[in-house]
Amino acid sequence: MADSTGGDGHDPGRRDFLYVAAGGLGVVGAAGFVWPLVDAMNPSQDVLALSSIEVDLSGIEVGQSITVSWRGKPVFVRHRTAAEISEAEAVPMSDLPDPESDEARVEKPEWLILVGVCTHLGCVPLGQQGEFDGWFCPCHGSHYDTSGRIRKGPAPLNLPVPDYVFLDDNNIKIG
Amino acid sequence: MSGESSFQTNNAIVKWIEYRLPIFSFVNDAVVVYPTPKNLNYWWNMGSLAGIMLVVQIVTGIILAMHYTPHADLAFASTEHIMRDVNYGWLLRYMHANGASMFFIVVYIHILRGLYYGSYKAPREILWWMGIIIFILMMATAFMGYVLPWGQMSFWGATVITNLFSAVPIVGEGIVTWLWGGFSVDQPTLNRFYSLHYLLPFVIFAVVFVHLWALHHRKSNNPLGIDIKGPQDTIPFHPYYTAKDLYGMGVFGTIFAIVLFFAPNYMGHPDNYIPANPLVTPAHIVPEWYFLPFYAILRAIPDKLFGVVAMFGSLLILFVLPWLDTSKVRSARFRPVYKMLFWAFFIDCLVLGYIGGKPPEGIFIVGGRLATALYFAFFLVLPFIGWFERPKKLPESIATAVLESSGGSSGGAPDGAAAKSEDRG
């Protein structure tokens, strides 16, 4: 096409440039319109604002757990027994599909705080069940240990530990 | 649909409209004189039944939408309000919920019909693709519809299915958050599912139109799987197949009514009459029955990413089926090896469906893996079957086969009548 239109006085290179420039600008414009549509489906500001909670630990005895709701998800707060702590610490790294030491997952060994959402497909695992005395997910059979680490089943990762800080000995802030 | 229409009229109003919008000739060509193979059996009723079910779902859905509230705090209560307070609300909701199941039954038979008689082969590949796209859209629509009552199964089904996308490397978590519009399935999720659940049936409607466009261009396949060679092989759609389709509709409607009035919760789950609770997962969560074979494939693979890939792969592999099947013969009637393979595949799909509804333990894990392997094996051995299989002799034409099987004079009369009406049209 470029060399066949020489006779009518138009510069073919210039015309091609105009086509590409106009088309390119159109694509950029369309993309600029699509992004607001896509981003409008992301979490809105009020959802993002509800992102931290405080939990009082004083009523939780050794061996008890509570479940609190954070960002619409369950968070397990467990007061671990000495047996559970030593069991979690004794596991060699080579046994773990997602290697992580127990120390790295707790601030204080007796308090284990986990997002209670199975890393497979998002069910809530059941506490103190399964082959490793931790959590067991009834949906597709994933087993977690007493540190919330994946040991067996289709889930690829350990139960996540949310960001939290101890405000004092008996209160934590999650998020 | 090609060339000049045979439509004629003396009515002045019809002529006036026809000149401006050729709608009468369009309908005439599409469902009246439309030449259809004269040997279609009852398996060919499923297409029109699926079309009817789409209309039933849209009509009942529109009325339900007038009474339903897409809000996390009100959705469950508004569903119960429909069941208890709205005039005939129970009927409309049960029709809609069971209608989805009936729609899937019809579409599954329709797909199996296509597989058995080789309807996916040239020149109907794009017709086949449109069918798969409709099927995928149906699954998305049904899934989102099941979330709307906001019961326990709604909530946890939505959680598990949206989490499938978290298997995507790197961007997976971002995709899931985007789908949810939050950090878990919640109000924004319910609200957008409602919007999309209302939209998708109309998208399906559009794809159905393209499906029919392709169908009417290359015409229906038939139980013999051989091409139409001339007018002697066809009969006009009306009255022959309008009558046959109406009869099938009566039988289907009776079955639908029996389910609707005597077992409306048979295909549902009691857990969905418990309001959604984000902190407690039901002990045994299963999807609706029509997803079970795919769910079994998902669970068969002990790796998250590959499980999801296998599940989507089991659907997407249908797109390349026309090229995986190397045999030129369409109908399984003339393909002894393929016929056995088809039935093995059919049984395997039932087994997958059964295992998908069972907890993932013991024998069901082994069985699920075996059945999943067999599912994919069907597609992998297909190319080789075409090379060594010796097909039976194909009949010369549809007309000769029909005359032979109906045995002389008794078959001759309707055939003559059909030919005459063809001349007249």
Tab-separated table of N, CA, C and O in Angstrom, chain B residues 283-328:
chain	number	residue	atom	x	y	z
B	283	ALA	N	-19.796	-29.043	57.647
B	283	ALA	CA	-18.870	-30.181	57.685
B	283	ALA	C	-18.624	-30.790	56.303
B	283	ALA	O	-17.537	-31.219	55.989
B	284	HIS	N	-19.673	-30.828	55.499
B	284	HIS	CA	-19.496	-31.476	54.192
B	284	HIS	C	-20.044	-30.545	53.121
B	284	HIS	O	-21.241	-30.483	52.921
B	285	ILE	N	-19.166	-29.783	52.481
B	285	ILE	CA	-19.700	-28.896	51.456
B	285	ILE	C	-19.523	-29.517	50.075
B	285	ILE	O	-18.483	-30.056	49.735
B	286	VAL	N	-20.596	-29.475	49.314
B	286	VAL	CA	-20.583	-29.977	47.942
B	286	VAL	C	-21.297	-28.963	47.059
B	286	VAL	O	-22.211	-28.280	47.512
B	287	PRO	N	-20.885	-28.860	45.806
B	287	PRO	CA	-21.603	-27.975	44.897
B	287	PRO	C	-22.900	-28.636	44.430
B	287	PRO	O	-23.193	-29.780	44.784
B	288	GLU	N	-23.673	-27.916	43.643
B	288	GLU	CA	-24.874	-28.488	43.043
B	288	GLU	C	-24.498	-29.681	42.174
B	288	GLU	O	-23.370	-29.759	41.659
B	289	TRP	N	-25.424	-30.597	41.977
B	289	TRP	CA	-25.097	-31.874	41.336
B	289	TRP	C	-24.452	-31.688	39.967
B	289	TRP	O	-23.569	-32.460	39.575
B	290	TYR	N	-24.841	-30.620	39.238
B	290	TYR	CA	-24.335	-30.500	37.874
B	290	TYR	C	-22.873	-30.105	37.812
B	290	TYR	O	-22.269	-30.110	36.754
B	291	PHE	N	-22.290	-29.734	38.955
B	291	PHE	CA	-20.854	-29.425	38.966
B	291	PHE	C	-20.009	-30.588	39.492
B	291	PHE	O	-18.783	-30.503	39.477
B	292	LEU	N	-20.671	-31.636	39.989
B	292	LEU	CA	-19.933	-32.672	40.721
B	292	LEU	C	-18.808	-33.338	39.926
B	292	LEU	O	-17.725	-33.540	40.469
B	293	PRO	N	-19.002	-33.681	38.636
B	293	PRO	CA	-17.878	-34.321	37.919
B	293	PRO	C	-16.640	-33.424	37.880
B	293	PRO	O	-15.518	-33.905	38.053
B	294	PHE	N	-16.861	-32.128	37.698
B	294	PHE	CA	-15.728	-31.205	37.618
B	294	PHE	C	-15.097	-31.020	38.998
B	294	PHE	O	-13.880	-30.892	39.127
B	295	TYR	N	-15.956	-31.034	40.012
B	295	TYR	CA	-15.473	-30.922	41.388
B	295	TYR	C	-14.612	-32.139	41.738
B	295	TYR	O	-13.571	-32.011	42.395
B	296	ALA	N	-15.028	-33.307	41.257
B	296	ALA	CA	-14.250	-34.528	41.514
B	296	ALA	C	-12.874	-34.424	40.869
B	296	ALA	O	-11.866	-34.837	41.455
B	297	ILE	N	-12.812	-33.852	39.677
B	297	ILE	CA	-11.520	-33.683	39.000
B	297	ILE	C	-10.641	-32.716	39.787
B	297	ILE	O	-9.453	-32.957	39.995
B	298	LEU	N	-11.243	-31.635	40.269
B	298	LEU	CA	-10.494	-30.662	41.074
B	298	LEU	C	-9.834	-31.328	42.279
B	298	LEU	O	-8.671	-31.087	42.587
B	299	ARG	N	-10.617	-32.182	42.942
B	299	ARG	CA	-10.112	-32.772	44.181
B	299	ARG	C	-9.170	-33.938	43.938
B	299	ARG	O	-8.423	-34.331	44.834
B	300	ALA	N	-9.217	-34.483	42.717
B	300	ALA	CA	-8.403	-35.676	42.439
B	300	ALA	C	-6.916	-35.351	42.431
B	300	ALA	O	-6.090	-36.212	42.720
B	301	ILE	N	-6.569	-34.112	42.075
B	301	ILE	CA	-5.152	-33.756	41.951
B	301	ILE	C	-4.676	-33.167	43.273
B	301	ILE	O	-5.238	-32.170	43.731
B	302	PRO	N	-3.646	-33.772	43.897
B	302	PRO	CA	-3.242	-33.294	45.223
B	302	PRO	C	-2.388	-32.022	45.194
B	302	PRO	O	-1.590	-31.783	46.073
B	303	ASP	N	-2.524	-31.220	44.175
B	303	ASP	CA	-1.782	-29.959	44.111
B	303	ASP	C	-2.776	-28.877	43.734
B	303	ASP	O	-3.566	-29.047	42.804
B	304	LYS	N	-2.717	-27.752	44.450
B	304	LYS	CA	-3.747	-26.732	44.268
B	304	LYS	C	-3.798	-26.215	42.836
B	304	LYS	O	-4.847	-26.237	42.180
B	305	LEU	N	-2.638	-25.769	42.324
B	305	LEU	CA	-2.619	-25.182	40.983
B	305	LEU	C	-3.027	-26.204	39.921
B	305	LEU	O	-3.887	-25.934	39.083
B	306	PHE	N	-2.456	-27.408	39.989
B	306	PHE	CA	-2.752	-28.390	38.946
B	306	PHE	C	-4.173	-28.927	39.057
B	306	PHE	O	-4.773	-29.297	38.046
B	307	GLY	N	-4.702	-28.944	40.269
B	307	GLY	CA	-6.099	-29.333	40.433
B	307	GLY	C	-7.013	-28.380	39.680
B	307	GLY	O	-7.928	-28.788	38.957
B	308	VAL	N	-6.742	-27.086	39.855
B	308	VAL	CA	-7.554	-26.069	39.187
B	308	VAL	C	-7.350	-26.131	37.669
B	308	VAL	O	-8.306	-26.050	36.893
B	309	VAL	N	-6.091	-26.332	37.265
B	309	VAL	CA	-5.797	-26.442	35.825
B	309	VAL	C	-6.532	-27.647	35.228
B	309	VAL	O	-7.140	-27.549	34.155
B	310	ALA	N	-6.523	-28.767	35.946
B	310	ALA	CA	-7.199	-29.974	35.437
B	310	ALA	C	-8.700	-29.733	35.323
B	310	ALA	O	-9.332	-30.133	34.344
B	311	MET	N	-9.263	-29.046	36.315
B	311	MET	CA	-10.705	-28.819	36.278
B	311	MET	C	-11.107	-27.944	35.097
B	311	MET	O	-12.012	-28.295	34.347
B	312	PHE	N	-10.401	-26.836	34.917
B	312	PHE	CA	-10.722	-25.991	33.766
B	312	PHE	C	-10.356	-26.705	32.458
B	312	PHE	O	-11.049	-26.575	31.447
B	313	GLY	N	-9.253	-27.474	32.512
B	313	GLY	CA	-8.819	-28.210	31.322
B	313	GLY	C	-9.865	-29.213	30.858
B	313	GLY	O	-10.066	-29.417	29.659
B	314	SER	N	-10.572	-29.829	31.821
B	314	SER	CA	-11.567	-30.838	31.449
B	314	SER	C	-12.690	-30.221	30.631
B	314	SER	O	-13.345	-30.894	29.839
B	315	LEU	N	-12.918	-28.927	30.820
B	315	LEU	CA	-13.927	-28.215	30.026
B	315	LEU	C	-13.334	-27.727	28.703
B	315	LEU	O	-13.916	-27.909	27.637
B	316	LEU	N	-12.152	-27.098	28.820
B	316	LEU	CA	-11.578	-26.435	27.649
B	316	LEU	C	-11.145	-27.442	26.577
B	316	LEU	O	-11.088	-27.103	25.396
B	317	ILE	N	-10.847	-28.676	26.996
B	317	ILE	CA	-10.396	-29.677	26.031
B	317	ILE	C	-11.483	-29.957	24.988
B	317	ILE	O	-11.200	-30.367	23.862
B	318	LEU	N	-12.741	-29.662	25.365
B	318	LEU	CA	-13.845	-29.871	24.415
B	318	LEU	C	-13.685	-28.993	23.174
B	318	LEU	O	-14.160	-29.344	22.091
B	319	PHE	N	-13.004	-27.847	23.336
B	319	PHE	CA	-12.824	-26.949	22.194
B	319	PHE	C	-12.021	-27.601	21.067
B	319	PHE	O	-12.236	-27.309	19.900
B	320	VAL	N	-11.052	-28.438	21.428
B	320	VAL	CA	-10.199	-29.040	20.385
B	320	VAL	C	-10.691	-30.422	19.955
B	320	VAL	O	-10.093	-31.049	19.085
B	321	LEU	N	-11.812	-30.857	20.540
B	321	LEU	CA	-12.345	-32.175	20.182
B	321	LEU	C	-12.490	-32.400	18.674
B	321	LEU	O	-12.136	-33.474	18.180
B	322	PRO	N	-12.976	-31.410	17.912
B	322	PRO	CA	-13.129	-31.657	16.473
B	322	PRO	C	-11.821	-32.054	15.780
B	322	PRO	O	-11.865	-32.704	14.738
B	323	TRP	N	-10.690	-31.678	16.351
B	323	TRP	CA	-9.407	-32.028	15.723
B	323	TRP	C	-8.764	-33.239	16.375
B	323	TRP	O	-7.913	-33.878	15.791
B	324	LEU	N	-9.190	-33.534	17.607
B	324	LEU	CA	-8.671	-34.737	18.268
B	324	LEU	C	-9.269	-35.981	17.630
B	324	LEU	O	-8.646	-37.029	17.568
B	325	ASP	N	-10.510	-35.849	17.176
B	325	ASP	CA	-11.184	-36.975	16.535
B	325	ASP	C	-10.789	-36.987	15.066
B	325	ASP	O	-11.200	-36.121	14.295
B	326	THR	N	-9.971	-37.975	14.693
B	326	THR	CA	-9.422	-37.990	13.332
B	326	THR	C	-10.302	-38.739	12.342
B	326	THR	O	-10.003	-38.755	11.145
B	327	SER	N	-11.371	-39.371	12.832
B	327	SER	CA	-12.208	-40.154	11.923
B	327	SER	C	-13.114	-39.244	11.097
B	327	SER	O	-13.642	-38.254	11.600
B	328	LYS	N	-13.280	-39.585	9.824
B	328	LYS	CA	-14.173	-38.803	8.958
B	328	LYS	C	-15.642	-39.190	9.167
B	328	LYS	O	-16.541	-38.456	8.765
